[in-house]
Tab-separated table of C-alpha atoms in Angstrom:
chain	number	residue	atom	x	y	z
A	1	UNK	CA	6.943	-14.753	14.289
A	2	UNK	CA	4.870	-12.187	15.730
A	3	UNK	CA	4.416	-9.495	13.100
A	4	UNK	CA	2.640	-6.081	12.485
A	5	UNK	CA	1.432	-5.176	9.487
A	6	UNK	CA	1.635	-1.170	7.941
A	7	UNK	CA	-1.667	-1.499	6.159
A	8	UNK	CA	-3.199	1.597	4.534
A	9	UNK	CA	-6.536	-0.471	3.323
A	10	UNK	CA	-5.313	-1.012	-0.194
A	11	UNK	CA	-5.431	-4.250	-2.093
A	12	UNK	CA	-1.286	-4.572	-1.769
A	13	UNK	CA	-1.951	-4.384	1.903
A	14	UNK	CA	-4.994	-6.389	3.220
A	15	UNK	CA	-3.896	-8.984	0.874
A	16	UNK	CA	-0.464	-8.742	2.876
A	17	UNK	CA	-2.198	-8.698	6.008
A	18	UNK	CA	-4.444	-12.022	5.151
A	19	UNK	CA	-0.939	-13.574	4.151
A	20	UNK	CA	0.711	-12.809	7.183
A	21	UNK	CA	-2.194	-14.433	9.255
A	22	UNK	CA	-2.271	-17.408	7.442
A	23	UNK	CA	2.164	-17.748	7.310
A	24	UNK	CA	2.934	-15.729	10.676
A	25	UNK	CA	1.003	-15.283	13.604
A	26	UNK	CA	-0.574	-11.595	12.821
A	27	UNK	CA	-0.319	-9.050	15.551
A	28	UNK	CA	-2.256	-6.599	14.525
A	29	UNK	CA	-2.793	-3.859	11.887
A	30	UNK	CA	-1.119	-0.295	11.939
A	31	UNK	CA	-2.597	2.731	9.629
A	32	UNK	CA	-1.689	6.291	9.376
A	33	UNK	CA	-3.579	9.244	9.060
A	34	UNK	CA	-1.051	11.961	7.248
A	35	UNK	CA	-3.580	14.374	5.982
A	36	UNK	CA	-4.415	12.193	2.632
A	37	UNK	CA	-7.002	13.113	0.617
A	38	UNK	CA	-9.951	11.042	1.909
A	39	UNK	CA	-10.084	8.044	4.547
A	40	UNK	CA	-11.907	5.552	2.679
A	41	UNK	CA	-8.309	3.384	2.457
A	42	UNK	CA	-8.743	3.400	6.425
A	43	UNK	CA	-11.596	2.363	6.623
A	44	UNK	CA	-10.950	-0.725	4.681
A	45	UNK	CA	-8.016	-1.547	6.576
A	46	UNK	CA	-10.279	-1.560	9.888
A	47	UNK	CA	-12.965	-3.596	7.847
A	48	UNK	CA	-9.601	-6.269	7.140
A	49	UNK	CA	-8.949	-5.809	10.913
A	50	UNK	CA	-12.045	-6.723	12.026
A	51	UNK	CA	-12.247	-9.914	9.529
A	52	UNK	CA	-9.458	-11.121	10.484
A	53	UNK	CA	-10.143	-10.357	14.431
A	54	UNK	CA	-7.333	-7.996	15.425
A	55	UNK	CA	-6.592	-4.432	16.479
A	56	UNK	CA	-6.267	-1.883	14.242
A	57	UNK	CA	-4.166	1.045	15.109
A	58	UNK	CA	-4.760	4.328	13.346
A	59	UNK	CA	-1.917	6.780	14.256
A	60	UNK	CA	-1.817	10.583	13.631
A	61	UNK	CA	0.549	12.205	11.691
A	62	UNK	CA	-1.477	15.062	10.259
A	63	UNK	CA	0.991	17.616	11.506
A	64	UNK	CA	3.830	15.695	9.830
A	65	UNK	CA	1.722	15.185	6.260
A	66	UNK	CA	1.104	18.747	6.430
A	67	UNK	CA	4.898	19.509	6.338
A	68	UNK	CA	5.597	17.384	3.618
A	69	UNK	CA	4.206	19.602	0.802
A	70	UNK	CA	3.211	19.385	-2.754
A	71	UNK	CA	1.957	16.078	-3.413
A	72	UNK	CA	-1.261	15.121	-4.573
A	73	UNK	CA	-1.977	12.851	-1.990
A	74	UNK	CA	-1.987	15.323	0.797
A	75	UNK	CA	-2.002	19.175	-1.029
A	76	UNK	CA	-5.197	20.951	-3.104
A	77	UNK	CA	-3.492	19.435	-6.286
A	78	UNK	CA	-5.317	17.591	-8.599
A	79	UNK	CA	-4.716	14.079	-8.799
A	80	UNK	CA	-3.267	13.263	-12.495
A	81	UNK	CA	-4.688	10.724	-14.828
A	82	UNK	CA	-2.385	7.988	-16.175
A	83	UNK	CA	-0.035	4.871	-15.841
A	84	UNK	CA	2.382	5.049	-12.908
A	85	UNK	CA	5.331	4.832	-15.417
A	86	UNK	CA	4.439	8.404	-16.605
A	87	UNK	CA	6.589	11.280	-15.095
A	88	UNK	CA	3.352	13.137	-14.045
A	89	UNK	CA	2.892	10.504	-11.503
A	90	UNK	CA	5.842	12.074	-9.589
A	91	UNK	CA	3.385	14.619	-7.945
A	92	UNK	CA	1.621	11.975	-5.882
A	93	UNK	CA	5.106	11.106	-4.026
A	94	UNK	CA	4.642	12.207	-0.800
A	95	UNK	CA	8.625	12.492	0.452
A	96	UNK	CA	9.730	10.240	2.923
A	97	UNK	CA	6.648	8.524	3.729
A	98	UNK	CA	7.306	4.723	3.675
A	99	UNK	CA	10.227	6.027	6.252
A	100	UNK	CA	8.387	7.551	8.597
A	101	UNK	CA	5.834	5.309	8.728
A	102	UNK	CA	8.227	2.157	9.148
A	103	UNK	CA	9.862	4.245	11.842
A	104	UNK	CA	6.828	4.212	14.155
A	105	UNK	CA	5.869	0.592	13.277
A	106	UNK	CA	9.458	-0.872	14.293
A	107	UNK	CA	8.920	1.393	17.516
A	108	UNK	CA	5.812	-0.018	18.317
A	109	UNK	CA	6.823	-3.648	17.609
A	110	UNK	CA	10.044	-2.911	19.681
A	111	UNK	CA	7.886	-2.035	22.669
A	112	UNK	CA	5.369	-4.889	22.285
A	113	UNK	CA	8.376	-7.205	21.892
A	114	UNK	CA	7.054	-8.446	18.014
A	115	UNK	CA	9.469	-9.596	15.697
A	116	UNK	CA	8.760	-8.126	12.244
A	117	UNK	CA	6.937	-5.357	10.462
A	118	UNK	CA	5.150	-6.174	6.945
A	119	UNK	CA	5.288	-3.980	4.260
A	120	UNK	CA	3.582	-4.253	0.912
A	121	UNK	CA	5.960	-2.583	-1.125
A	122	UNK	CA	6.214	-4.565	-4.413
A	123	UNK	CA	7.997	-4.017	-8.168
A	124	UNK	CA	5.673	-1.882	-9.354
A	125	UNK	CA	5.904	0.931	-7.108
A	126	UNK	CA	9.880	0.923	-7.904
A	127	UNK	CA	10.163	3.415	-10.649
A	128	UNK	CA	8.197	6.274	-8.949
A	129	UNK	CA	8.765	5.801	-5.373
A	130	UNK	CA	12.116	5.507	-4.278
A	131	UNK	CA	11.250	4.012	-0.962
A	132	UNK	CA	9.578	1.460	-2.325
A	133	UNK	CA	12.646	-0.124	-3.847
A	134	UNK	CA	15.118	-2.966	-2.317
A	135	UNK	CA	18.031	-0.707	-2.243
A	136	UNK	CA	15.839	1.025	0.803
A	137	UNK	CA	14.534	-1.413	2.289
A	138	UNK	CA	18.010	-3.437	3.019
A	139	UNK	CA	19.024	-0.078	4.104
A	140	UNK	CA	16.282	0.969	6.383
A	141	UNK	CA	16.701	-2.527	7.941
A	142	UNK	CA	20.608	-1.485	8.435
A	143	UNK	CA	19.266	1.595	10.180
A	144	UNK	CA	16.748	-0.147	12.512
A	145	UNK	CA	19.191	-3.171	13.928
A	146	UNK	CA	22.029	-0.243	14.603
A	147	UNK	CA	18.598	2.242	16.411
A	148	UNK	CA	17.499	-0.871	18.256
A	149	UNK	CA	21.028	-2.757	19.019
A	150	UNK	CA	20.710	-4.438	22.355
A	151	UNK	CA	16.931	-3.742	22.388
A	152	UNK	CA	15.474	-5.414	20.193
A	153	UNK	CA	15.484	-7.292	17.186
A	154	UNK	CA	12.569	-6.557	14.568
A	155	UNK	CA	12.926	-7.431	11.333
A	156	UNK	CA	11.197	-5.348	7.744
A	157	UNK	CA	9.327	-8.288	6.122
A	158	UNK	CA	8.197	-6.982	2.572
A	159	UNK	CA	7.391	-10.504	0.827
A	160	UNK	CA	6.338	-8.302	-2.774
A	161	UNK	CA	9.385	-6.237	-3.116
A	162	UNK	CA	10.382	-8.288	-5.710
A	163	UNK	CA	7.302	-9.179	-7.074
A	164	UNK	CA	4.531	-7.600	-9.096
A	165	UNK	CA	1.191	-6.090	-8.621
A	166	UNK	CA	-0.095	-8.990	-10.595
A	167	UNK	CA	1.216	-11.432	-8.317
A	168	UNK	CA	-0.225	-9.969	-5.081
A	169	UNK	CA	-3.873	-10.495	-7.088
A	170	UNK	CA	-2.531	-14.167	-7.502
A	171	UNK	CA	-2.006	-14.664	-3.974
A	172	UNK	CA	-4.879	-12.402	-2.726
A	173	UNK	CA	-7.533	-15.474	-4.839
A	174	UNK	CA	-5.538	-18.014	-2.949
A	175	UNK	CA	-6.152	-16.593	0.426
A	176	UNK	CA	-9.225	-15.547	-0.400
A	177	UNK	CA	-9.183	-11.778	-0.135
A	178	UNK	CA	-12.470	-9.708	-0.528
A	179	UNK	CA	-10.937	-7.606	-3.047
A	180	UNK	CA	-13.870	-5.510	-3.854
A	181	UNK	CA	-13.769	-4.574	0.064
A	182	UNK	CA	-10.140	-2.734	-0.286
A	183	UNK	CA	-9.405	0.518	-1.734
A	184	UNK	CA	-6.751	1.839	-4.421
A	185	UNK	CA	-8.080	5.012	-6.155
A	186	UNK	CA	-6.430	8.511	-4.820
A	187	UNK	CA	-9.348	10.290	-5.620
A	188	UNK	CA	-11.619	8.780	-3.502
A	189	UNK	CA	-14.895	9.631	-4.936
A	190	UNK	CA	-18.011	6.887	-4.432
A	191	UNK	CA	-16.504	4.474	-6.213
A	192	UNK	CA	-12.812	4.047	-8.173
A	193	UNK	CA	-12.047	6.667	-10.808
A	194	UNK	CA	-10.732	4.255	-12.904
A	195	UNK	CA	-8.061	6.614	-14.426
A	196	UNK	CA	-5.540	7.830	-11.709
A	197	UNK	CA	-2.258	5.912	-11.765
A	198	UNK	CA	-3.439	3.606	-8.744
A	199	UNK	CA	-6.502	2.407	-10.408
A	200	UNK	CA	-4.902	1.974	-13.612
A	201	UNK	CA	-2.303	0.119	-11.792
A	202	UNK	CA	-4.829	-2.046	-10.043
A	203	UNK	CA	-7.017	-3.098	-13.087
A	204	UNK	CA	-3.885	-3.848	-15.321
A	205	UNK	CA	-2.792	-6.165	-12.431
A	206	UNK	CA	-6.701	-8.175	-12.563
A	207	UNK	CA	-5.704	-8.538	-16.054
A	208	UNK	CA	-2.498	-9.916	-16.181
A	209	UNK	CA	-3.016	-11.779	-12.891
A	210	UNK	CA	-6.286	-13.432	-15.373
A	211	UNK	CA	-8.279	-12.355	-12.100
A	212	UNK	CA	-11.923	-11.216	-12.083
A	213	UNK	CA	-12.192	-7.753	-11.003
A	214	UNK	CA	-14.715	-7.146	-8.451
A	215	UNK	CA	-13.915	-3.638	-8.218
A	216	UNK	CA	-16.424	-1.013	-9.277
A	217	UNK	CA	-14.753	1.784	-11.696
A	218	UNK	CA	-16.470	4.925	-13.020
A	219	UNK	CA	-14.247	4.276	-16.021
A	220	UNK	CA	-13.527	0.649	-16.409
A	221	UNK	CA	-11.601	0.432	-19.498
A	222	UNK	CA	-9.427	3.740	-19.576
A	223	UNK	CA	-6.654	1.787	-18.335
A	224	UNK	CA	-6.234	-0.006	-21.932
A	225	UNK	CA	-4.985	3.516	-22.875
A	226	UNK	CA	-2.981	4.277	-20.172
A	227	UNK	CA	-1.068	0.844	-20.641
A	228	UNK	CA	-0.657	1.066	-24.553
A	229	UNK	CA	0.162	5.014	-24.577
A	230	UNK	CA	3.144	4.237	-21.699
């Protein structure tokens, strides 16, 4: 099956996108510019793109980001430092996002008559991002075959939902992922912070995953605290 993949340049998804080239037949790479922080994640996801020798599609929604106020991840608030499990992690949901994003991809894949859109939303994300969880994703699919009825048929392919960070590491060795060539941290400084909730996130998952980590941290063991202090 033809599919798309949403892939912001983050370990989740390029390791999604080098599983859906080696299970499906991969149709191409879509990204989003909503006013984040930096770019560095989109960058990686064109460096995936261009490994795995397809397009990469970088769409603009910098006038919608800017509407969607008061998260870290797109406002002049600092980024906090910390396990995802914390409730000060709250401030880098950026409302509605996975939505709106998915919205465009099925679009897209409508019009170039693909069959499926791949999301990397796994079990981690589900306690602090509500459209991350299954309950949204079997709904959003509801929404799409009654938009598209007669159409098309596309279908939301999110392999991880159920899964853990850990295991996407586990599958990301077996394909062979270049790890230290994707991007997590929100800060996006010259290398990872090694304390905001994504990178914390990301070197638990090495960890429990028994995975060496390639990445580069400014501070690689913080997330030993972060973990024991949730």
């Amino acid at each position: 099956m033809r599919t798309l993949v949403i892939c912001s340049g983050g370990l989740d998804s390029v390791t999604l996108a080098h599983k859906t080239a080696d299970e499906r037949a991969l149709g191409g790479l879509l990204s989003f510019d909503y006013g984040q922080r930096h770019v560095k994640e989109l960058e990686s996801a064109a460096a995936c793109a261009r490994r795995l020798g397809v397009a990469h599609r970088v769409v603009d929604l910098r006038s919608v980001g800017a509407a969607l106020s008061g998260s870290a991840l797109t406002d002049a608030v600092e980024v906090p430092d910390g396990h995802y499990a914390e409730e000060t992690m709250r401030i880098t949901v950026v409302p509605n996002r996975n939505a709106i994003m998915l919205a465009v991809g099925f679009g897209m894949a409508a019009a170039e008559k693909a069959g499926a859109v791949a999301a990397a939303v796994h079990g981690g994300d589900h306690f602090i991002y509500p459209d991350c969880r299954p309950g949204f994703v079997a709904a959003f699919q509801a929404m799409q075959d009654a938009a598209l009825e007669g159409y098309a048929e596309v279908q939301l392919w999110t392999p991880y939902v159920s899964g853990s960070k850990a295991d996407i590491v586990r599958d990301g060795a077996r394909l062979g992922v270049p790890f230290a060539e994707t991007w997590s941290c929100y800060k996006g400084g010259l290398r990872h912070c090694g304390r905001c909730g994504t990178c914390v996130e990301r070197r638990e998952a090495f960890h429990l995953a028994g995975v060496d980590d390639p990445t580069d941290y400014d501070d690689p063991e913080f997330w030993r605290a972060a973990v024991e202090g949730r």
